[in-house]
Amino acid sequence: MLTDTELDHIAKLARIELKDEEREKLKKELSSILDYVAKLNEADTSFIEPLQQITGLINSTREDVNRNEFPANEELKAKLIDQAPQHEDRLVKVKAVLAHK
Amino acid sequence: MFPNTIKKIREGLQSKEFTASEIFAHYQQKISKEDGKIHAYLRTFDFVEPAEGELSGIPCALKDNMLVDGTVATAGSKILENYVSAYDSTAAKRLKEAGALILGKTNLDEFAMGTSTENSAYGPTKNPLDLTRIPGGSSGGSAAAVAADMAVFALGSDTGGSIRQPASMCGIVGLKPTHGRVSRHGLMAMASSFDQIGPLTKTVEDAALVLNVIAGQDVFDSTTVPRPVPDFTELLNKSIKEFKVGVPKEFFGKGLAPEVEERVKAGIKVLESMGAKIEEISLPNFDYSLAAYYVAVPSEISANLSRFDGIRYGYSDPTAKNLLETYTKSRGAGFGAEPKRRIMIGAYALSSGYYDAYYLKAQKVRALIKKDFEDAFKKVDVIVGPTAPNTAFKIGEKASDPLALYLEDIYTVPVNLAGLPGISIPCGKGSQSNMPVGLQIIGNYFDESRLLQVAHQLEQAL
């Protein structure tokens, strides 16, 4: 079973604030999932490289030419920036990143 | 009476028996009449004049994790309740260019995480064949819409079975193409090395017709392969005599419902009677696939869903006092239980000190499973087995146990771990539940043509 300290650590990494009523349930559920996946340790993987991708494509890059599928215009800019919960003119508003203590 | 397959509607439109706006209105009426009790759709759209093309005038539905320019896309999550797409996903764009008409967007488990569509923040979808049962998931809305003939076809996305399993539960056809066959641009990413868009249809032929339109390389998805796209209908009517069909013994072990086993084995007998050579094979690392899946997928989820930060789009908690609280409070309130579980498992599996034991180990096991399939395809042309261990269960029956729900994907996740194409076709109803059973056919990489050929031939014989 995960401890409260472990749960807090994972929640912090995940940037998710947990409500008190979620905690016990999550501790139980996450523990049972982690117990289940521990099964992986039974597999002998001593001579195999980890899989990094499926299709075998190497250096999948586009041609170095100007791409024009999404011509930037006022309409597209507005569509994108209007999605930000807080925005002003054509800027997205964010709380201070470097704040005074 | 209107026909209900792509092929027949195309014929009707060409011979001017009805117009595109008439067939569209017919489907709109069906939705307004029947969807109140099924809840397959999250929102519907109006008629637009169709483009000329392969699917001109065919009414379809899209899972709500795919973007359609200028319309809301929620992915079944509260965190995106008001999100408006700024562009078309490549799949939607190709459908529109081929003339398909989008009836609406369908319900799904939140961010496509689930096997029952009970995880949608907008309420569950019901199975049209029995309203007390789940339609499968996560593309449950798409499957229910097609099964109830509230759409001619639908697109879903499949990360661990999310097209094939709901198709199986609802008694229709669901195709997951090879990873890299269909562009994922504009599909909200869940686990990028697993996700693949594919069709849910009434017939195998319709699945081939849709794949013809959506397949192919895309500059916006660098994992799509630069391979020519064949006409996937070309081989459908060719005999499968002498085809080598592998049946993995691991697919018929503990946990498989007897009523499913009975129908699937009967389907395999039919293949044999058609001249296919049935051969027992083994996927020695099958037992580890679900564990590898539930480490690798949550790891990718924790990275992909980090974009929901309360700043660029979606829900933002107004009470946050600083930047960190904007993240933690917006995500804490915006995500439902299943995304939270998976993000946290992923964050743990990728965290310092645990990365080697979880993520790296899972990727090694994934390589083993891929190799098992590669070895099998040296001996056989296709692999056949059940799509899911059970038929559709009752709504709420497994809702309290995440692991029990995960086990419903046991036969579909190995296919995504390896990136192979797979299809589920209906093969009768279970003798106990009287609900549809799906037979899964797995093909070799980019061999959708022969996969569809076997599926079509068997469909015609069943």
Coordinates of C-alpha atoms in Angstrom, one line a residue, chain A residues 2 6-19 22 25-26 29-46 48-57 60-62 67 69-70 76 79-86 92-97 99, chain B residues 69 82-84 86-87 179-180 185 193 219-220 222-226 287-288 290-292 294-295 310-314 316 320-324 326-329 331-332 340-341 343-345 347-348 351 358 360-368 370 402-403 406 417-419 445-446:
Chain A
L2 CA 1.3 3.5 -0.9
E6 CA 4.3 8.6 -1.6
L7 CA 0.8 9.7 -2.7
D8 CA 1.6 13.4 -2.1
H9 CA 4.9 13.0 -4.0
I10 CA 3.1 11.4 -7.0
A11 CA 0.3 14.0 -6.9
K12 CA 2.9 16.8 -6.9
L13 CA 4.7 15.3 -9.9
A14 CA 1.4 15.0 -11.7
R15 CA 0.4 18.5 -10.8
I16 CA -3.0 17.3 -9.5
E17 CA -4.5 18.7 -6.3
L18 CA -6.3 15.9 -4.5
K19 CA -9.4 16.3 -2.4
E22 CA -10.2 11.1 -3.1
K25 CA -9.6 5.4 -2.7
L26 CA -6.6 6.5 -4.8
E29 CA -6.5 1.8 -6.5
L30 CA -2.9 2.9 -7.4
S31 CA -1.5 0.3 -5.1
S32 CA -3.5 -2.5 -6.7
I33 CA -2.5 -1.4 -10.2
L34 CA 1.2 -1.2 -9.2
D35 CA 0.9 -4.6 -7.6
Y36 CA -0.5 -6.0 -10.8
V37 CA 2.1 -4.5 -13.1
A38 CA 4.9 -5.9 -10.9
K39 CA 4.2 -9.0 -12.9
L40 CA 6.6 -7.5 -15.4
N41 CA 9.5 -8.5 -13.2
E42 CA 8.9 -12.1 -14.0
A43 CA 9.7 -11.5 -17.7
D44 CA 13.3 -12.2 -18.7
T45 CA 14.4 -9.2 -20.6
S46 CA 18.2 -9.6 -20.2
I48 CA 16.4 -7.5 -25.5
E49 CA 16.6 -3.8 -26.3
P50 CA 13.6 -1.6 -25.2
L51 CA 11.2 -0.8 -27.9
Q52 CA 11.4 2.9 -28.9
Q53 CA 9.0 3.0 -31.8
I54 CA 6.9 0.8 -34.1
T55 CA 7.3 1.6 -37.7
G56 CA 11.0 1.8 -38.1
L57 CA 11.0 5.3 -39.6
S60 CA 11.3 11.5 -40.4
T61 CA 11.7 15.1 -41.3
R62 CA 9.9 17.3 -43.8
R67 CA 5.1 25.5 -45.3
E69 CA -0.9 24.8 -44.7
F70 CA -1.8 27.1 -41.8
L76 CA -6.5 31.9 -36.9
K79 CA -9.2 31.3 -32.8
L80 CA -6.2 30.0 -31.0
I81 CA -5.7 32.8 -28.4
D82 CA -9.5 33.0 -27.6
Q83 CA -9.2 29.4 -26.2
A84 CA -7.0 30.6 -23.4
P85 CA -9.1 31.0 -20.3
Q86 CA -7.4 34.4 -19.6
V92 CA -2.3 34.9 -23.0
K93 CA -2.3 35.9 -19.4
V94 CA -0.2 33.8 -17.0
K95 CA 0.4 34.2 -13.3
A96 CA 3.9 35.4 -12.3
V97 CA 6.5 32.7 -13.0
A99 CA 7.4 35.8 -7.8
Chain B
D69 CA -12.8 23.2 -37.3
N82 CA -15.9 24.8 -23.9
Y83 CA -12.9 24.0 -26.1
V84 CA -13.5 25.0 -29.8
A86 CA -9.2 25.9 -34.5
Y87 CA -8.6 23.4 -37.4
H179 CA 0.2 2.3 -36.3
G180 CA 1.4 4.9 -38.8
H185 CA -3.0 15.0 -36.4
S193 CA 2.8 5.2 -29.8
V219 CA 3.0 16.0 -43.2
F220 CA 1.4 16.9 -39.8
S222 CA 5.7 12.4 -38.7
T223 CA 4.8 8.8 -37.6
T224 CA 2.7 8.2 -40.7
V225 CA 4.6 6.1 -43.2
P226 CA 5.5 7.0 -46.7
D287 CA 0.7 -13.0 -20.0
Y288 CA 2.8 -9.8 -19.6
L290 CA -1.6 -6.1 -19.9
A291 CA 1.1 -5.2 -17.3
A292 CA 3.3 -3.7 -20.0
Y294 CA -0.6 -0.3 -18.0
V295 CA 2.9 1.0 -17.5
G310 CA -5.3 25.8 -17.1
I311 CA -3.5 28.3 -19.2
R312 CA -3.6 27.6 -22.9
Y313 CA -7.1 26.1 -23.1
G314 CA -9.8 24.4 -21.1
S316 CA -8.9 27.2 -15.3
A320 CA -5.7 29.8 -7.9
K321 CA -3.3 32.2 -6.1
N322 CA -0.1 31.4 -8.1
L323 CA 1.1 29.6 -11.1
L324 CA 1.5 26.2 -9.4
T326 CA -3.3 27.2 -11.5
Y327 CA -1.9 23.8 -12.6
T328 CA -2.9 21.7 -9.6
K329 CA -6.3 23.1 -8.9
R331 CA -6.3 19.7 -13.1
G332 CA -7.6 18.5 -9.8
K340 CA -6.2 11.1 -12.6
R341 CA -5.4 7.5 -11.9
I343 CA -1.6 10.3 -15.0
M344 CA -0.5 9.5 -11.5
I345 CA 0.6 5.9 -12.4
A347 CA 4.2 10.1 -13.3
Y348 CA 5.2 7.4 -10.8
S351 CA 9.9 9.3 -11.8
Y358 CA 8.7 0.4 -14.6
L360 CA 12.1 0.8 -19.3
K361 CA 11.1 -2.7 -18.2
A362 CA 7.7 -2.2 -19.9
Q363 CA 9.3 -1.1 -23.1
K364 CA 11.6 -4.2 -23.1
V365 CA 8.6 -6.4 -22.5
R366 CA 6.9 -4.6 -25.3
A367 CA 9.8 -5.5 -27.6
L368 CA 9.3 -9.2 -26.5
K370 CA 6.4 -7.5 -30.8
P402 CA -10.4 -0.3 -12.4
L403 CA -8.4 -3.5 -12.7
Y406 CA -8.6 -3.2 -17.6
L417 CA 1.8 -2.9 -28.0
A418 CA 3.1 -4.3 -31.3
G419 CA 1.4 -1.7 -33.5
Y445 CA 2.2 -4.8 -40.5
F446 CA 0.5 -2.8 -43.2

